[in-house]
C-alpha atoms as an extended CHARMM CRD file, in Angstrom:
* protein
*
       124  EXT
         1         1  GLN       CA             36.6860000000       49.4300000000      -59.3950000000  PROA      1               0.0000000000
         2         2  VAL       CA             35.2690000000       46.5680000000      -57.3560000000  PROA      2               0.0000000000
         3         3  GLN       CA             37.2360000000       44.3300000000      -55.0490000000  PROA      3               0.0000000000
         4         4  LEU       CA             35.9190000000       40.9360000000      -53.9660000000  PROA      4               0.0000000000
         5         5  VAL       CA             37.2340000000       38.6540000000      -51.2510000000  PROA      5               0.0000000000
         6         6  GLU       CA             35.8380000000       35.1660000000      -50.6660000000  PROA      6               0.0000000000
         7         7  SER       CA             35.9880000000       33.2260000000      -47.4360000000  PROA      7               0.0000000000
         8         8  GLY       CA             34.3710000000       30.2350000000      -45.7760000000  PROA      8               0.0000000000
         9         9  GLY       CA             35.7980000000       27.3710000000      -47.7820000000  PROA      9               0.0000000000
        10        10  GLY       CA             37.1890000000       24.2680000000      -46.1740000000  PROA      10              0.0000000000
        11        11  LEU       CA             37.0230000000       20.5140000000      -45.8820000000  PROA      11              0.0000000000
        12        12  VAL       CA             33.6630000000       18.9140000000      -45.2070000000  PROA      12              0.0000000000
        13        13  GLN       CA             32.2170000000       15.4150000000      -45.3720000000  PROA      13              0.0000000000
        14        14  ALA       CA             29.6500000000       14.4890000000      -47.9830000000  PROA      14              0.0000000000
        15        15  GLY       CA             26.2200000000       15.5620000000      -46.8310000000  PROA      15              0.0000000000
        16        16  GLY       CA             27.6280000000       18.4240000000      -44.8030000000  PROA      16              0.0000000000
        17        17  SER       CA             27.2850000000       22.1580000000      -45.2230000000  PROA      17              0.0000000000
        18        18  LEU       CA             29.4150000000       25.2270000000      -45.7700000000  PROA      18              0.0000000000
        19        19  ARG       CA             28.5920000000       28.8990000000      -46.0680000000  PROA      19              0.0000000000
        20        20  LEU       CA             30.7590000000       30.9780000000      -48.3650000000  PROA      20              0.0000000000
        21        21  SER       CA             31.0250000000       34.7220000000      -48.0060000000  PROA      21              0.0000000000
        22        22  CYS       CA             32.0830000000       37.3740000000      -50.4900000000  PROA      22              0.0000000000
        23        23  ALA       CA             32.9860000000       40.7790000000      -49.1260000000  PROA      23              0.0000000000
        24        24  ALA       CA             32.7340000000       43.5260000000      -51.7230000000  PROA      24              0.0000000000
        25        25  SER       CA             34.3690000000       46.9200000000      -51.6570000000  PROA      25              0.0000000000
        26        26  GLY       CA             34.8700000000       49.8060000000      -54.0450000000  PROA      26              0.0000000000
        27        27  ARG       CA             32.1940000000       51.0660000000      -56.4090000000  PROA      27              0.0000000000
        28        28  THR       CA             29.6720000000       48.2940000000      -55.9130000000  PROA      28              0.0000000000
        29        29  ASP       CA             26.6110000000       50.5140000000      -56.4060000000  PROA      29              0.0000000000
        30        30  GLY       CA             26.6630000000       49.9970000000      -60.1650000000  PROA      30              0.0000000000
        31        31  ASN       CA             26.6640000000       46.1980000000      -60.0560000000  PROA      31              0.0000000000
        32        32  TYR       CA             23.9930000000       44.5140000000      -62.1420000000  PROA      32              0.0000000000
        33        33  ALA       CA             24.6030000000       41.0260000000      -60.8180000000  PROA      33              0.0000000000
        34        34  MET       CA             26.8520000000       39.1090000000      -58.4980000000  PROA      34              0.0000000000
        35        35  GLY       CA             27.4050000000       35.4140000000      -58.6980000000  PROA      35              0.0000000000
        36        36  TRP       CA             29.3420000000       32.3550000000      -57.7290000000  PROA      36              0.0000000000
        37        37  PHE       CA             31.3920000000       30.2230000000      -60.0830000000  PROA      37              0.0000000000
        38        38  ARG       CA             33.5480000000       27.2060000000      -59.3940000000  PROA      38              0.0000000000
        39        39  GLN       CA             36.4970000000       25.5260000000      -61.0280000000  PROA      39              0.0000000000
        40        40  ALA       CA             37.7320000000       22.0060000000      -60.4240000000  PROA      40              0.0000000000
        41        41  PRO       CA             41.2350000000       20.9090000000      -61.4660000000  PROA      41              0.0000000000
        42        42  GLY       CA             41.4570000000       20.4930000000      -65.2220000000  PROA      42              0.0000000000
        43        43  MET       CA             37.9550000000       21.8350000000      -65.7150000000  PROA      43              0.0000000000
        44        44  GLU       CA             36.5190000000       25.0710000000      -67.0490000000  PROA      44              0.0000000000
        45        45  ARG       CA             35.1800000000       27.6030000000      -64.6060000000  PROA      45              0.0000000000
        46        46  GLU       CA             31.4470000000       26.9880000000      -64.4010000000  PROA      46              0.0000000000
        47        47  PHE       CA             28.3920000000       28.8590000000      -63.2740000000  PROA      47              0.0000000000
        48        48  VAL       CA             26.9390000000       28.0050000000      -59.8780000000  PROA      48              0.0000000000
        49        49  ALA       CA             24.4970000000       30.7350000000      -58.8780000000  PROA      49              0.0000000000
        50        50  VAL       CA             23.7690000000       34.3930000000      -59.5390000000  PROA      50              0.0000000000
        51        51  LEU       CA             21.8220000000       37.1650000000      -57.8310000000  PROA      51              0.0000000000
        52        52  LEU       CA             20.4250000000       40.1230000000      -59.7350000000  PROA      52              0.0000000000
        53        53  TRP       CA             21.2060000000       42.9920000000      -57.4430000000  PROA      53              0.0000000000
        54        54  ARG       CA             18.2740000000       45.3130000000      -58.0310000000  PROA      54              0.0000000000
        55        55  PHE       CA             15.5230000000       42.8530000000      -57.1670000000  PROA      55              0.0000000000
        56        56  ALA       CA             17.5370000000       39.9900000000      -55.6570000000  PROA      56              0.0000000000
        57        57  GLY       CA             16.3200000000       37.5670000000      -58.2820000000  PROA      57              0.0000000000
        58        58  THR       CA             18.2810000000       34.3220000000      -58.2520000000  PROA      58              0.0000000000
        59        59  TYR       CA             19.2840000000       31.6250000000      -60.7190000000  PROA      59              0.0000000000
        60        60  TYR       CA             21.0730000000       28.3440000000      -60.1160000000  PROA      60              0.0000000000
        61        61  ALA       CA             22.9180000000       25.7160000000      -62.0620000000  PROA      61              0.0000000000
        62        62  ASP       CA             20.9170000000       22.5070000000      -62.2950000000  PROA      62              0.0000000000
        63        63  SER       CA             23.6490000000       20.6420000000      -60.4590000000  PROA      63              0.0000000000
        64        64  VAL       CA             23.1790000000       22.6990000000      -57.2890000000  PROA      64              0.0000000000
        65        65  LYS       CA             19.5070000000       23.6070000000      -57.4450000000  PROA      65              0.0000000000
        66        66  GLY       CA             17.7480000000       22.6900000000      -54.2320000000  PROA      66              0.0000000000
        67        67  ARG       CA             21.0260000000       22.3680000000      -52.3370000000  PROA      67              0.0000000000
        68        68  PHE       CA             22.6510000000       25.8040000000      -52.6270000000  PROA      68              0.0000000000
        69        69  THR       CA             21.1960000000       29.1870000000      -51.7790000000  PROA      69              0.0000000000
        70        70  ILE       CA             22.6150000000       32.5330000000      -52.8690000000  PROA      70              0.0000000000
        71        71  SER       CA             21.7960000000       35.6060000000      -50.8080000000  PROA      71              0.0000000000
        72        72  ARG       CA             23.0260000000       39.0710000000      -49.9620000000  PROA      72              0.0000000000
        73        73  ASP       CA             23.3750000000       41.4570000000      -47.0540000000  PROA      73              0.0000000000
        74        74  ASN       CA             23.2620000000       45.0240000000      -48.3140000000  PROA      74              0.0000000000
        75        75  ALA       CA             24.2690000000       46.4880000000      -44.9550000000  PROA      75              0.0000000000
        76        76  LYS       CA             27.4510000000       44.4190000000      -44.9700000000  PROA      76              0.0000000000
        77        77  ASN       CA             27.9110000000       44.7100000000      -48.7400000000  PROA      77              0.0000000000
        78        78  SER       CA             28.3330000000       40.9580000000      -48.8740000000  PROA      78              0.0000000000
        79        79  LEU       CA             27.2120000000       38.0130000000      -50.9610000000  PROA      79              0.0000000000
        80        80  TYR       CA             26.7390000000       34.5220000000      -49.5580000000  PROA      80              0.0000000000
        81        81  LEU       CA             26.4250000000       30.9870000000      -50.8120000000  PROA      81              0.0000000000
        82        82  GLN       CA             24.8610000000       28.5100000000      -48.4220000000  PROA      82              0.0000000000
        83        83  MET       CA             25.8350000000       25.0290000000      -49.5460000000  PROA      83              0.0000000000
        84        84  ASP       CA             23.9330000000       22.0830000000      -48.1070000000  PROA      84              0.0000000000
        85        85  SER       CA             23.9630000000       18.3730000000      -48.8830000000  PROA      85              0.0000000000
        86        86  LEU       CA             27.4350000000       18.7040000000      -50.3150000000  PROA      86              0.0000000000
        87        87  LYS       CA             28.7320000000       16.0420000000      -52.6690000000  PROA      87              0.0000000000
        88        88  PRO       CA             32.3030000000       15.1150000000      -53.6230000000  PROA      88              0.0000000000
        89        89  GLU       CA             31.6200000000       16.5070000000      -57.0960000000  PROA      89              0.0000000000
        90        90  ASP       CA             31.1350000000       19.9300000000      -55.5100000000  PROA      90              0.0000000000
        91        91  THR       CA             34.8510000000       19.9990000000      -54.7700000000  PROA      91              0.0000000000
        92        92  ALA       CA             36.3380000000       23.0460000000      -56.4830000000  PROA      92              0.0000000000
        93        93  VAL       CA             37.6920000000       26.5180000000      -55.9860000000  PROA      93              0.0000000000
        94        94  TYR       CA             34.7110000000       28.8170000000      -55.6210000000  PROA      94              0.0000000000
        95        95  TYR       CA             34.8790000000       32.3470000000      -56.9770000000  PROA      95              0.0000000000
        96        96  CYS       CA             32.7390000000       35.3740000000      -56.3260000000  PROA      96              0.0000000000
        97        97  ALA       CA             32.1500000000       37.6100000000      -59.3430000000  PROA      97              0.0000000000
        98        98  ALA       CA             30.4140000000       40.8620000000      -60.2140000000  PROA      98              0.0000000000
        99        99  THR       CA             29.2700000000       42.4890000000      -63.4250000000  PROA      99              0.0000000000
       100       100  ARG       CA             27.9180000000       45.8860000000      -64.4040000000  PROA      100             0.0000000000
       101       101  ARG       CA             26.4740000000       44.5290000000      -67.6340000000  PROA      101             0.0000000000
       102       102  SER       CA             23.1300000000       42.8950000000      -68.2700000000  PROA      102             0.0000000000
       103       103  GLY       CA             22.5280000000       39.7060000000      -70.2020000000  PROA      103             0.0000000000
       104       104  SER       CA             24.1410000000       36.2530000000      -70.1940000000  PROA      104             0.0000000000
       105       105  ILE       CA             24.5310000000       36.3070000000      -66.4520000000  PROA      105             0.0000000000
       106       106  ARG       CA             25.3320000000       32.5910000000      -66.4050000000  PROA      106             0.0000000000
       107       107  SER       CA             28.4100000000       33.1620000000      -68.5410000000  PROA      107             0.0000000000
       108       108  LYS       CA             31.7340000000       33.8050000000      -66.8590000000  PROA      108             0.0000000000
       109       109  ASP       CA             32.6690000000       36.0530000000      -69.7760000000  PROA      109             0.0000000000
       110       110  ARG       CA             30.1240000000       38.6210000000      -68.6330000000  PROA      110             0.0000000000
       111       111  TYR       CA             31.8350000000       39.2480000000      -65.3330000000  PROA      111             0.0000000000
       112       112  ASP       CA             34.3330000000       42.0430000000      -64.8500000000  PROA      112             0.0000000000
       113       113  TYR       CA             35.4320000000       41.5000000000      -61.2710000000  PROA      113             0.0000000000
       114       114  TRP       CA             36.5830000000       38.3420000000      -59.5380000000  PROA      114             0.0000000000
       115       115  GLY       CA             37.7280000000       37.3320000000      -56.1070000000  PROA      115             0.0000000000
       116       116  GLN       CA             40.7700000000       35.1950000000      -55.4310000000  PROA      116             0.0000000000
       117       117  GLY       CA             38.7230000000       32.0590000000      -54.7890000000  PROA      117             0.0000000000
       118       118  THR       CA             38.1990000000       29.8230000000      -51.7980000000  PROA      118             0.0000000000
       119       119  GLN       CA             38.7740000000       26.0700000000      -51.8020000000  PROA      119             0.0000000000
       120       120  VAL       CA             35.8910000000       23.7300000000      -51.0420000000  PROA      120             0.0000000000
       121       121  THR       CA             36.7500000000       20.0720000000      -50.6040000000  PROA      121             0.0000000000
       122       122  VAL       CA             34.0610000000       17.4660000000      -49.9860000000  PROA      122             0.0000000000
       123       123  SER       CA             35.2100000000       14.0550000000      -48.8310000000  PROA      123             0.0000000000
       124       124  SER       CA             33.2710000000       10.8770000000      -49.5050000000  PROA      124             0.0000000000
């Protein structure tokens, strides 16, 4: 079992930055990938970024590419999302997720473990 807890969300002005953290506990050694998803009111939960754990390879949604950076700290067993140049359309609840399965890592259906989410609100 894997437990995930997000933190770092808040209210920020457009153009500002936030750094989200995801603290993982439990049997995290078998994780294939960990990623970030977000969900705005009335919208489907969508892919933001993912990190392949073994080699730290990263992939990003086109909407955040060049602005967001996903990273990890193995010693702290944590995943991070550095968000720069934030836009109002980035406003959403951001979720950390983990999967032990390969393939379709951009799909939320591949992920077995989810955090509770942290709210990010970007004002114009």
